PDB file of C-alpha atoms in Angstrom:
ATOM      1  CA  MET A   1     -24.024  -5.832  -8.279  1.00  0.00           C
ATOM      2  CA  ASN A   2     -25.162  -9.242  -9.603  1.00  0.00           C
ATOM      3  CA  THR A   3     -22.965 -12.315  -9.696  1.00  0.00           C
ATOM      4  CA  ARG A   4     -22.322 -12.183 -13.438  1.00  0.00           C
ATOM      5  CA  THR A   5     -21.238  -8.522 -13.347  1.00  0.00           C
ATOM      6  CA  SER A   6     -19.001  -9.157 -10.339  1.00  0.00           C
ATOM      7  CA  ALA A   7     -17.343 -12.102 -12.102  1.00  0.00           C
ATOM      8  CA  ALA A   8     -16.808 -10.043 -15.254  1.00  0.00           C
ATOM      9  CA  LEU A   9     -15.156  -7.251 -13.273  1.00  0.00           C
ATOM     10  CA  ALA A  10     -13.004  -9.798 -11.418  1.00  0.00           C
ATOM     11  CA  TRP A  11     -11.822 -11.242 -14.734  1.00  0.00           C
ATOM     12  CA  GLY A  12     -11.158  -7.695 -15.931  1.00  0.00           C
ATOM     13  CA  GLY A  13      -8.919  -7.022 -12.933  1.00  0.00           C
ATOM     14  CA  VAL A  14      -6.924 -10.224 -13.398  1.00  0.00           C
ATOM     15  CA  LEU A  15      -6.574  -9.678 -17.158  1.00  0.00           C
ATOM     16  CA  LEU A  16      -5.467  -6.069 -16.624  1.00  0.00           C
ATOM     17  CA  ALA A  17      -2.732  -7.301 -14.294  1.00  0.00           C
ATOM     18  CA  GLY A  18      -1.629  -9.847 -16.893  1.00  0.00           C
ATOM     19  CA  VAL A  19      -1.459  -7.175 -19.610  1.00  0.00           C
ATOM     20  CA  LEU A  20       0.627  -4.825 -17.457  1.00  0.00           C
ATOM     21  CA  TRP A  21       2.953  -7.649 -16.431  1.00  0.00           C
ATOM     22  CA  GLY A  22       3.311  -8.807 -20.035  1.00  0.00           C
ATOM     23  CA  VAL A  23       4.612  -5.410 -21.117  1.00  0.00           C
ATOM     24  CA  GLY A  24       6.660  -5.218 -17.930  1.00  0.00           C
ATOM     25  CA  ALA A  25       8.514  -8.430 -18.813  1.00  0.00           C
ATOM     26  CA  LEU A  26      10.149  -6.768 -21.816  1.00  0.00           C
ATOM     27  CA  VAL A  27      10.733  -3.549 -19.873  1.00  0.00           C
ATOM     28  CA  ALA A  28      12.473  -5.422 -17.052  1.00  0.00           C
ATOM     29  CA  GLN A  29      14.678  -7.325 -19.482  1.00  0.00           C
ATOM     30  CA  SER A  30      15.706  -4.052 -21.130  1.00  0.00           C
ATOM     31  CA  VAL A  31      16.507  -2.412 -17.781  1.00  0.00           C
ATOM     32  CA  MET A  32      18.741  -5.293 -16.713  1.00  0.00           C
ATOM     33  CA  GLU A  33      20.475  -5.693 -20.087  1.00  0.00           C
ATOM     34  CA  ASP A  34      20.860  -2.049 -21.116  1.00  0.00           C
ATOM     35  CA  GLY A  35      20.045  -0.026 -18.004  1.00  0.00           C
ATOM     36  CA  GLY A  36      22.695  -1.475 -15.717  1.00  0.00           C
ATOM     37  CA  MET A  37      20.442  -2.723 -12.894  1.00  0.00           C
ATOM     38  CA  SER A  38      20.886  -5.984 -10.991  1.00  0.00           C
ATOM     39  CA  PRO A  39      17.865  -8.272 -10.402  1.00  0.00           C
ATOM     40  CA  PHE A  40      17.564  -7.503  -6.676  1.00  0.00           C
ATOM     41  CA  SER A  41      17.976  -3.747  -7.165  1.00  0.00           C
ATOM     42  CA  LEU A  42      15.283  -3.772  -9.850  1.00  0.00           C
ATOM     43  CA  SER A  43      12.976  -5.707  -7.531  1.00  0.00           C
ATOM     44  CA  LEU A  44      13.597  -3.166  -4.766  1.00  0.00           C
ATOM     45  CA  ALA A  45      12.886  -0.252  -7.117  1.00  0.00           C
ATOM     46  CA  ARG A  46       9.744  -1.956  -8.387  1.00  0.00           C
ATOM     47  CA  PHE A  47       8.214  -2.343  -4.941  1.00  0.00           C
ATOM     48  CA  ALA A  48       9.503   0.938  -3.490  1.00  0.00           C
ATOM     49  CA  LEU A  49       8.127   3.009  -6.381  1.00  0.00           C
ATOM     50  CA  GLY A  50       4.814   1.198  -6.229  1.00  0.00           C
ATOM     51  CA  LEU A  51       4.290   1.890  -2.530  1.00  0.00           C
ATOM     52  CA  PRO A  52       3.353   5.620  -2.510  1.00  0.00           C
ATOM     53  CA  LEU A  53       0.350   5.212  -4.818  1.00  0.00           C
ATOM     54  CA  LEU A  54      -0.891   2.150  -2.956  1.00  0.00           C
ATOM     55  CA  TRP A  55      -0.604   3.854   0.419  1.00  0.00           C
ATOM     56  CA  TRP A  56      -2.365   6.956  -0.921  1.00  0.00           C
ATOM     57  CA  TRP A  57      -5.263   4.746  -2.041  1.00  0.00           C
ATOM     58  CA  HIS A  58      -5.165   2.955   1.302  1.00  0.00           C
ATOM     59  CA  TRP A  59      -5.415   6.201   3.299  1.00  0.00           C
ATOM     60  CA  GLN A  60      -8.181   7.510   1.017  1.00  0.00           C
ATOM     61  CA  GLN A  61     -10.431   4.569   1.763  1.00  0.00           C
ATOM     62  CA  SER A  62      -9.319   3.819   5.345  1.00  0.00           C
ATOM     63  CA  ALA A  63     -11.970   6.094   6.845  1.00  0.00           C
ATOM     64  CA  ARG A  64     -14.706   4.113   5.068  1.00  0.00           C
ATOM     65  CA  ALA A  65     -13.199   0.708   5.767  1.00  0.00           C
ATOM     66  CA  PRO A  66     -14.822  -1.484   8.441  1.00  0.00           C
ATOM     67  CA  ALA A  67     -13.080  -1.419  11.794  1.00  0.00           C
ATOM     68  CA  ALA A  68     -12.503  -5.178  11.567  1.00  0.00           C
ATOM     69  CA  GLY A  69     -10.342  -4.606   8.473  1.00  0.00           C
ATOM     70  CA  ARG A  70      -7.852  -2.259  10.137  1.00  0.00           C
ATOM     71  CA  TRP A  71      -4.418  -3.611  10.960  1.00  0.00           C
ATOM     72  CA  ARG A  72      -4.641  -3.140  14.726  1.00  0.00           C
ATOM     73  CA  HIS A  73      -7.892  -5.124  14.809  1.00  0.00           C
ATOM     74  CA  LEU A  74      -6.687  -8.062  12.720  1.00  0.00           C
ATOM     75  CA  PRO A  75      -5.927 -11.343  14.508  1.00  0.00           C
ATOM     76  CA  TRP A  76      -2.370 -12.614  14.236  1.00  0.00           C
ATOM     77  CA  ARG A  77      -3.353 -15.328  11.762  1.00  0.00           C
ATOM     78  CA  GLU A  78      -4.647 -12.754   9.269  1.00  0.00           C
ATOM     79  CA  ARG A  79      -1.624 -10.524   9.790  1.00  0.00           C
ATOM     80  CA  MET A  80       0.687 -13.454   9.081  1.00  0.00           C
ATOM     81  CA  LEU A  81      -1.270 -14.233   5.902  1.00  0.00           C
ATOM     82  CA  ILE A  82      -0.692 -10.671   4.663  1.00  0.00           C
ATOM     83  CA  VAL A  83       2.991 -10.710   5.637  1.00  0.00           C
ATOM     84  CA  GLY A  84       3.538 -14.139   4.087  1.00  0.00           C
ATOM     85  CA  THR A  85       1.861 -13.078   0.848  1.00  0.00           C
ATOM     86  CA  GLY A  86       4.072  -9.984   0.716  1.00  0.00           C
ATOM     87  CA  LEU A  87       7.235 -12.041   1.255  1.00  0.00           C
ATOM     88  CA  ALA A  88       6.170 -14.498  -1.440  1.00  0.00           C
ATOM     89  CA  MET A  89       5.450 -11.574  -3.779  1.00  0.00           C
ATOM     90  CA  ALA A  90       8.949 -10.158  -3.292  1.00  0.00           C
ATOM     91  CA  MET A  91      10.738 -13.463  -3.782  1.00  0.00           C
ATOM     92  CA  ASN A  92       8.569 -14.426  -6.767  1.00  0.00           C
ATOM     93  CA  VAL A  93       9.680 -11.312  -8.651  1.00  0.00           C
ATOM     94  CA  SER A  94      13.290 -11.641  -7.493  1.00  0.00           C
ATOM     95  CA  CYS A  95      13.563 -15.303  -8.501  1.00  0.00           C
ATOM     96  CA  TRP A  96      12.104 -14.502 -11.911  1.00  0.00           C
ATOM     97  CA  PHE A  97      14.638 -11.689 -12.425  1.00  0.00           C
ATOM     98  CA  MET A  98      17.450 -14.035 -11.340  1.00  0.00           C
ATOM     99  CA  GLY A  99      16.280 -16.630 -13.848  1.00  0.00           C
ATOM    100  CA  VAL A 100      16.236 -13.983 -16.578  1.00  0.00           C
ATOM    101  CA  SER A 101      19.774 -12.928 -15.691  1.00  0.00           C
ATOM    102  CA  TYR A 102      20.980 -16.526 -16.192  1.00  0.00           C
ATOM    103  CA  ILE A 103      19.055 -17.751 -19.248  1.00  0.00           C
ATOM    104  CA  GLY A 104      17.191 -14.800 -20.740  1.00  0.00           C
ATOM    105  CA  ALA A 105      13.543 -13.811 -20.480  1.00  0.00           C
ATOM    106  CA  ALA A 106      11.709 -16.466 -22.507  1.00  0.00           C
ATOM    107  CA  LEU A 107      12.344 -19.706 -20.629  1.00  0.00           C
ATOM    108  CA  PRO A 108      12.006 -18.346 -17.062  1.00  0.00           C
ATOM    109  CA  THR A 109       8.716 -16.731 -18.057  1.00  0.00           C
ATOM    110  CA  VAL A 110       7.429 -19.995 -19.523  1.00  0.00           C
ATOM    111  CA  ILE A 111       8.390 -21.974 -16.432  1.00  0.00           C
ATOM    112  CA  SER A 112       7.124 -19.443 -13.904  1.00  0.00           C
ATOM    113  CA  ILE A 113       3.807 -18.804 -15.623  1.00  0.00           C
ATOM    114  CA  CYS A 114       3.043 -22.269 -16.985  1.00  0.00           C
ATOM    115  CA  CYS A 115       3.969 -24.269 -13.887  1.00  0.00           C
ATOM    116  CA  ALA A 116       2.023 -22.023 -11.521  1.00  0.00           C
ATOM    117  CA  PRO A 117      -1.468 -23.115 -12.714  1.00  0.00           C
ATOM    118  CA  VAL A 118      -0.562 -26.758 -12.155  1.00  0.00           C
ATOM    119  CA  MET A 119       0.732 -26.028  -8.659  1.00  0.00           C
ATOM    120  CA  VAL A 120      -2.263 -23.840  -7.757  1.00  0.00           C
ATOM    121  CA  ALA A 121      -4.774 -26.380  -9.086  1.00  0.00           C
ATOM    122  CA  LEU A 122      -3.171 -29.234  -7.160  1.00  0.00           C
ATOM    123  CA  LEU A 123      -2.920 -27.244  -3.940  1.00  0.00           C
ATOM    124  CA  SER A 124      -6.470 -25.901  -4.310  1.00  0.00           C
ATOM    125  CA  VAL A 125      -7.924 -29.372  -4.764  1.00  0.00           C
ATOM    126  CA  LEU A 126      -5.797 -30.860  -1.978  1.00  0.00           C
ATOM    127  CA  ARG A 127      -6.724 -28.051   0.431  1.00  0.00           C
ATOM    128  CA  GLY A 128     -10.398 -28.191  -0.538  1.00  0.00           C
ATOM    129  CA  TYR A 129     -10.535 -24.653  -1.955  1.00  0.00           C
ATOM    130  CA  GLU A 130     -12.166 -25.951  -5.144  1.00  0.00           C
ATOM    131  CA  ARG A 131     -13.449 -29.218  -6.549  1.00  0.00           C
ATOM    132  CA  ALA A 132     -11.683 -31.203  -9.259  1.00  0.00           C
ATOM    133  CA  SER A 133     -13.720 -31.448 -12.456  1.00  0.00           C
ATOM    134  CA  GLY A 134     -13.344 -32.344 -16.112  1.00  0.00           C
ATOM    135  CA  ARG A 135     -13.791 -28.696 -17.111  1.00  0.00           C
ATOM    136  CA  LEU A 136     -11.031 -27.603 -14.728  1.00  0.00           C
ATOM    137  CA  LEU A 137      -8.629 -30.190 -16.159  1.00  0.00           C
ATOM    138  CA  ALA A 138      -9.558 -29.341 -19.754  1.00  0.00           C
ATOM    139  CA  ALA A 139      -9.077 -25.604 -19.164  1.00  0.00           C
ATOM    140  CA  LEU A 140      -5.724 -26.213 -17.500  1.00  0.00           C
ATOM    141  CA  LEU A 141      -4.453 -28.367 -20.355  1.00  0.00           C
ATOM    142  CA  LEU A 142      -5.660 -25.894 -22.986  1.00  0.00           C
ATOM    143  CA  ALA A 143      -3.996 -22.995 -21.173  1.00  0.00           C
ATOM    144  CA  LEU A 144      -0.682 -24.779 -20.771  1.00  0.00           C
ATOM    145  CA  ALA A 145      -0.679 -25.883 -24.419  1.00  0.00           C
ATOM    146  CA  GLY A 146      -1.551 -22.363 -25.563  1.00  0.00           C
ATOM    147  CA  VAL A 147       1.182 -20.669 -23.564  1.00  0.00           C
ATOM    148  CA  ALA A 148       3.721 -23.282 -24.668  1.00  0.00           C
ATOM    149  CA  LEU A 149       2.903 -22.615 -28.333  1.00  0.00           C
ATOM    150  CA  ILE A 150       3.233 -18.861 -27.789  1.00  0.00           C
ATOM    151  CA  VAL A 151       6.528 -18.644 -25.932  1.00  0.00           C
ATOM    152  CA  VAL A 152       8.413 -21.974 -25.791  1.00  0.00           C
ATOM    153  CA  PRO A 153      11.236 -21.924 -28.345  1.00  0.00           C
ATOM    154  CA  THR A 154      11.562 -24.838 -30.765  1.00  0.00           C
ATOM    155  CA  GLN A 155      14.869 -25.917 -29.228  1.00  0.00           C
ATOM    156  CA  ALA A 156      13.614 -25.572 -25.648  1.00  0.00           C
ATOM    157  CA  LEU A 157      14.794 -29.035 -24.616  1.00  0.00           C
ATOM    158  CA  ALA A 158      18.323 -28.601 -25.976  1.00  0.00           C
ATOM    159  CA  LEU A 159      19.652 -26.770 -22.930  1.00  0.00           C
ATOM    160  CA  PRO A 160      23.302 -26.762 -21.829  1.00  0.00           C
ATOM    161  CA  LEU A 161      24.124 -27.819 -18.288  1.00  0.00           C
ATOM    162  CA  ASP A 162      24.971 -24.289 -17.169  1.00  0.00           C
ATOM    163  CA  TYR A 163      21.261 -23.431 -17.467  1.00  0.00           C
ATOM    164  CA  VAL A 164      20.519 -25.426 -14.320  1.00  0.00           C
ATOM    165  CA  ALA A 165      20.820 -22.396 -12.045  1.00  0.00           C
ATOM    166  CA  GLY A 166      18.426 -20.398 -14.215  1.00  0.00           C
ATOM    167  CA  LEU A 167      15.943 -23.270 -14.270  1.00  0.00           C
ATOM    168  CA  LEU A 168      16.034 -23.608 -10.484  1.00  0.00           C
ATOM    169  CA  TRP A 169      15.375 -19.881 -10.009  1.00  0.00           C
ATOM    170  CA  SER A 170      12.509 -20.099 -12.499  1.00  0.00           C
ATOM    171  CA  PHE A 171      10.854 -23.073 -10.787  1.00  0.00           C
ATOM    172  CA  ALA A 172      11.227 -21.268  -7.467  1.00  0.00           C
ATOM    173  CA  SER A 173       9.452 -18.274  -9.014  1.00  0.00           C
ATOM    174  CA  ALA A 174       6.565 -20.509 -10.131  1.00  0.00           C
ATOM    175  CA  ALA A 175       6.167 -21.986  -6.637  1.00  0.00           C
ATOM    176  CA  LEU A 176       6.213 -18.552  -5.009  1.00  0.00           C
ATOM    177  CA  TYR A 177       3.733 -17.161  -7.532  1.00  0.00           C
ATOM    178  CA  SER A 178       1.395 -20.000  -6.579  1.00  0.00           C
ATOM    179  CA  LEU A 179       1.640 -18.913  -2.938  1.00  0.00           C
ATOM    180  CA  VAL A 180       0.820 -15.313  -3.920  1.00  0.00           C
ATOM    181  CA  VAL A 181      -2.310 -16.485  -5.749  1.00  0.00           C
ATOM    182  CA  LEU A 182      -3.463 -18.677  -2.877  1.00  0.00           C
ATOM    183  CA  GLY A 183      -2.679 -15.957  -0.331  1.00  0.00           C
ATOM    184  CA  ASN A 184      -4.839 -13.427  -2.164  1.00  0.00           C
ATOM    185  CA  ALA A 185      -7.604 -15.975  -2.664  1.00  0.00           C
ATOM    186  CA  ARG A 186      -7.741 -16.678   1.089  1.00  0.00           C
ATOM    187  CA  MET A 187      -7.500 -13.036   2.152  1.00  0.00           C
ATOM    188  CA  PRO A 188     -10.359 -12.126   4.569  1.00  0.00           C
ATOM    189  CA  ALA A 189     -13.252 -10.280   2.926  1.00  0.00           C
ATOM    190  CA  HIS A 190     -13.255  -7.543   5.590  1.00  0.00           C
ATOM    191  CA  VAL A 191      -9.698  -6.518   4.643  1.00  0.00           C
ATOM    192  CA  PRO A 192      -9.877  -4.136   1.645  1.00  0.00           C
ATOM    193  CA  ALA A 193      -7.813  -5.262  -1.340  1.00  0.00           C
ATOM    194  CA  VAL A 194      -5.882  -1.983  -1.447  1.00  0.00           C
ATOM    195  CA  SER A 195      -4.992  -2.264   2.260  1.00  0.00           C
ATOM    196  CA  ALA A 196      -3.805  -5.855   1.926  1.00  0.00           C
ATOM    197  CA  SER A 197      -1.754  -4.863  -1.137  1.00  0.00           C
ATOM    198  CA  ALA A 198      -0.216  -1.843   0.619  1.00  0.00           C
ATOM    199  CA  TRP A 199       0.733  -3.836   3.712  1.00  0.00           C
ATOM    200  CA  GLY A 200       2.026  -6.787   1.707  1.00  0.00           C
ATOM    201  CA  MET A 201       4.061  -4.592  -0.616  1.00  0.00           C
ATOM    202  CA  ALA A 202       5.611  -2.732   2.326  1.00  0.00           C
ATOM    203  CA  VAL A 203       6.833  -6.107   3.622  1.00  0.00           C
ATOM    204  CA  ALA A 204       8.111  -6.972   0.133  1.00  0.00           C
ATOM    205  CA  ALA A 205      10.000  -3.673  -0.147  1.00  0.00           C
ATOM    206  CA  LEU A 206      11.653  -4.137   3.254  1.00  0.00           C
ATOM    207  CA  LEU A 207      12.797  -7.646   2.335  1.00  0.00           C
ATOM    208  CA  MET A 208      14.202  -6.440  -0.989  1.00  0.00           C
ATOM    209  CA  LEU A 209      15.987  -3.544   0.739  1.00  0.00           C
ATOM    210  CA  VAL A 210      17.861  -6.061   2.888  1.00  0.00           C
ATOM    211  CA  LEU A 211      18.691  -8.391  -0.023  1.00  0.00           C
ATOM    212  CA  ALA A 212      19.637  -5.633  -2.480  1.00  0.00           C
ATOM    213  CA  SER A 213      21.829  -3.896   0.111  1.00  0.00           C
ATOM    214  CA  ALA A 214      23.608  -7.150   0.841  1.00  0.00           C
ATOM    215  CA  GLN A 215      24.204  -7.701  -2.883  1.00  0.00           C
ATOM    216  CA  GLY A 216      25.157  -4.072  -3.564  1.00  0.00           C
ATOM    217  CA  LEU A 217      22.728  -1.485  -4.906  1.00  0.00           C
ATOM    218  CA  SER A 218      22.803  -0.583  -8.600  1.00  0.00           C
ATOM    219  CA  TRP A 219      21.058   2.334 -10.300  1.00  0.00           C
ATOM    220  CA  PRO A 220      19.484   2.900 -13.729  1.00  0.00           C
ATOM    221  CA  GLN A 221      21.842   4.293 -16.346  1.00  0.00           C
ATOM    222  CA  GLY A 222      20.185   7.010 -18.423  1.00  0.00           C
ATOM    223  CA  SER A 223      16.791   8.702 -18.587  1.00  0.00           C
ATOM    224  CA  THR A 224      15.186   5.868 -20.571  1.00  0.00           C
ATOM    225  CA  ALA A 225      16.164   3.355 -17.907  1.00  0.00           C
ATOM    226  CA  TRP A 226      14.679   5.592 -15.195  1.00  0.00           C
ATOM    227  CA  LEU A 227      11.379   5.790 -17.104  1.00  0.00           C
ATOM    228  CA  GLN A 228      11.367   2.019 -17.514  1.00  0.00           C
ATOM    229  CA  VAL A 229      11.969   1.524 -13.801  1.00  0.00           C
ATOM    230  CA  ALA A 230       9.128   3.950 -13.066  1.00  0.00           C
ATOM    231  CA  TYR A 231       6.826   1.833 -15.253  1.00  0.00           C
ATOM    232  CA  THR A 232       7.752  -1.328 -13.368  1.00  0.00           C
ATOM    233  CA  GLY A 233       7.058   0.443 -10.083  1.00  0.00           C
ATOM    234  CA  VAL A 234       3.747   2.164 -10.821  1.00  0.00           C
ATOM    235  CA  ALA A 235       2.100   0.115 -13.592  1.00  0.00           C
ATOM    236  CA  THR A 236       3.315  -3.436 -12.952  1.00  0.00           C
ATOM    237  CA  THR A 237       3.370  -3.140  -9.160  1.00  0.00           C
ATOM    238  CA  SER A 238       0.862  -0.780  -7.558  1.00  0.00           C
ATOM    239  CA  ILE A 239      -1.793  -0.847 -10.309  1.00  0.00           C
ATOM    240  CA  ALA A 240      -1.314  -4.444 -11.463  1.00  0.00           C
ATOM    241  CA  TYR A 241      -1.106  -6.007  -8.000  1.00  0.00           C
ATOM    242  CA  LEU A 242      -4.119  -4.057  -6.787  1.00  0.00           C
ATOM    243  CA  ALA A 243      -6.180  -5.179  -9.798  1.00  0.00           C
ATOM    244  CA  PHE A 244      -4.899  -8.729  -9.324  1.00  0.00           C
ATOM    245  CA  ALA A 245      -5.666  -8.801  -5.595  1.00  0.00           C
ATOM    246  CA  TRP A 246      -9.191  -7.441  -6.166  1.00  0.00           C
ATOM    247  CA  GLY A 247      -9.965  -9.964  -8.892  1.00  0.00           C
ATOM    248  CA  ALA A 248      -8.342 -12.898  -7.094  1.00  0.00           C
ATOM    249  CA  ARG A 249     -10.808 -12.580  -4.221  1.00  0.00           C
ATOM    250  CA  ARG A 250     -13.754 -13.060  -6.579  1.00  0.00           C
ATOM    251  CA  LEU A 251     -12.436 -15.948  -8.686  1.00  0.00           C
ATOM    252  CA  SER A 252     -11.212 -19.423  -7.825  1.00  0.00           C
ATOM    253  CA  PRO A 253      -7.431 -19.703  -7.356  1.00  0.00           C
ATOM    254  CA  THR A 254      -7.027 -21.717 -10.560  1.00  0.00           C
ATOM    255  CA  ALA A 255      -9.153 -19.309 -12.601  1.00  0.00           C
ATOM    256  CA  THR A 256      -7.042 -16.427 -11.283  1.00  0.00           C
ATOM    257  CA  VAL A 257      -3.717 -17.947 -12.218  1.00  0.00           C
ATOM    258  CA  VAL A 258      -4.943 -19.056 -15.644  1.00  0.00           C
ATOM    259  CA  GLY A 259      -6.351 -15.576 -16.269  1.00  0.00           C
ATOM    260  CA  THR A 260      -2.901 -14.057 -15.833  1.00  0.00           C
ATOM    261  CA  LEU A 261      -1.590 -16.417 -18.519  1.00  0.00           C
ATOM    262  CA  ILE A 262      -2.501 -13.606 -20.890  1.00  0.00           C
ATOM    263  CA  GLU A 263       0.867 -12.163 -19.840  1.00  0.00           C
ATOM    264  CA  PRO A 264       2.955 -14.155 -22.364  1.00  0.00           C
ATOM    265  CA  LEU A 265       0.487 -13.328 -25.154  1.00  0.00           C
ATOM    266  CA  VAL A 266       0.866  -9.610 -24.408  1.00  0.00           C
ATOM    267  CA  ALA A 267       4.640 -10.025 -24.211  1.00  0.00           C
ATOM    268  CA  ALA A 268       4.629 -11.660 -27.659  1.00  0.00           C
ATOM    269  CA  LEU A 269       2.497  -8.870 -29.136  1.00  0.00           C
ATOM    270  CA  ALA A 270       4.720  -6.229 -27.531  1.00  0.00           C
ATOM    271  CA  ALA A 271       7.802  -7.941 -28.967  1.00  0.00           C
ATOM    272  CA  ALA A 272       6.180  -7.932 -32.422  1.00  0.00           C
ATOM    273  CA  TRP A 273       5.520  -4.192 -32.104  1.00  0.00           C
ATOM    274  CA  TRP A 274       8.747  -3.024 -30.484  1.00  0.00           C
ATOM    275  CA  LEU A 275      11.213  -5.558 -31.889  1.00  0.00           C
ATOM    276  CA  ALA A 276       9.561  -6.218 -35.287  1.00  0.00           C
ATOM    277  CA  GLU A 277       9.056  -9.891 -34.429  1.00  0.00           C
ATOM    278  CA  PRO A 278       5.568 -10.774 -35.794  1.00  0.00           C
ATOM    279  CA  LEU A 279       3.554 -13.643 -34.350  1.00  0.00           C
ATOM    280  CA  THR A 280       3.968 -16.962 -36.119  1.00  0.00           C
ATOM    281  CA  ALA A 281       1.137 -19.289 -37.076  1.00  0.00           C
ATOM    282  CA  ARG A 282       2.018 -21.465 -34.062  1.00  0.00           C
ATOM    283  CA  GLN A 283       1.690 -18.484 -31.731  1.00  0.00           C
ATOM    284  CA  GLY A 284      -1.686 -17.646 -33.256  1.00  0.00           C
ATOM    285  CA  VAL A 285      -2.918 -21.162 -32.468  1.00  0.00           C
ATOM    286  CA  GLY A 286      -1.575 -20.780 -28.939  1.00  0.00           C
ATOM    287  CA  ALA A 287      -3.523 -17.555 -28.473  1.00  0.00           C
ATOM    288  CA  LEU A 288      -6.730 -19.303 -29.549  1.00  0.00           C
ATOM    289  CA  LEU A 289      -6.125 -22.148 -27.078  1.00  0.00           C
ATOM    290  CA  LEU A 290      -5.462 -19.646 -24.306  1.00  0.00           C
ATOM    291  CA  GLY A 291      -8.708 -17.860 -25.076  1.00  0.00           C
ATOM    292  CA  ALA A 292     -10.607 -21.161 -25.020  1.00  0.00           C
ATOM    293  CA  ALA A 293      -9.186 -21.989 -21.587  1.00  0.00           C
ATOM    294  CA  MET A 294     -10.295 -18.630 -20.182  1.00  0.00           C
ATOM    295  CA  LEU A 295     -13.781 -19.141 -21.644  1.00  0.00           C
ATOM    296  CA  LEU A 296     -14.065 -22.558 -19.994  1.00  0.00           C
ATOM    297  CA  LEU A 297     -13.041 -21.184 -16.608  1.00  0.00           C
ATOM    298  CA  ALA A 298     -15.278 -18.128 -16.924  1.00  0.00           C
ATOM    299  CA  ARG A 299     -18.280 -20.415 -17.458  1.00  0.00           C
ATOM    300  CA  ARG A 300     -17.516 -22.566 -14.420  1.00  0.00           C
ATOM    301  CA  ARG A 301     -20.006 -22.198 -11.590  1.00  0.00           C
TER     302      ARG A 301
END
């Protein structure tokens, strides 16, 4: 496989994850508002339902995996990287759901998704993972402007004081999402993506079991809510995180996090379809800016 084909497939994996998460944002909001689930219980269900498929994939390829990539052969530093990424994954989702429960879906999504590229870019440059360049800065600014035009409401700055808790949860989600991106980017090449995802998600599910039990478990109310929870578990967790982890290894951390900025665009399109809320001219301009940012990053060497 040549470099160009590998990069195209990596972008495809990251974009697929963004699409699945974009639809999942509306599904999660519906489950919490109409399905009777608390944020922590929904996070637990999301990871627990995503585990069986991931572990099936893991066991299918474990016989062909190099011995160095098996858990018992990993050094403690690599094991801690997998565990830490799994913990960050769990808390990223949980903080986002908490933000949604306080101030609705739009603003937490904007903060979590739009702040993460800035954090990842700064950390990547400071840690020496990638080099600062004019193209990187231009792509970052275009992406942030595009996402803002798509999802930031006109009165975004006119927030009452009781939104502070929701804002704090949302900023925490952005910081944790940055750690997930960097953790996947630094994952050792000899550890298969599906294995790292299965191990990390098992850690995430265990953490959420503790937190959800302490809060008090809640269950979906009605068959529609159960189907929606199943979507969040299989599509947005096992499939999306596996595609994301595979692509993140083959792209720079900043390119990865900007690639998943397609999530708010998909969420806007899904809202137009399901809720009869068509895209405005401003959102159309935002989509064009987002596409330009991805093109700039895709052409970076």
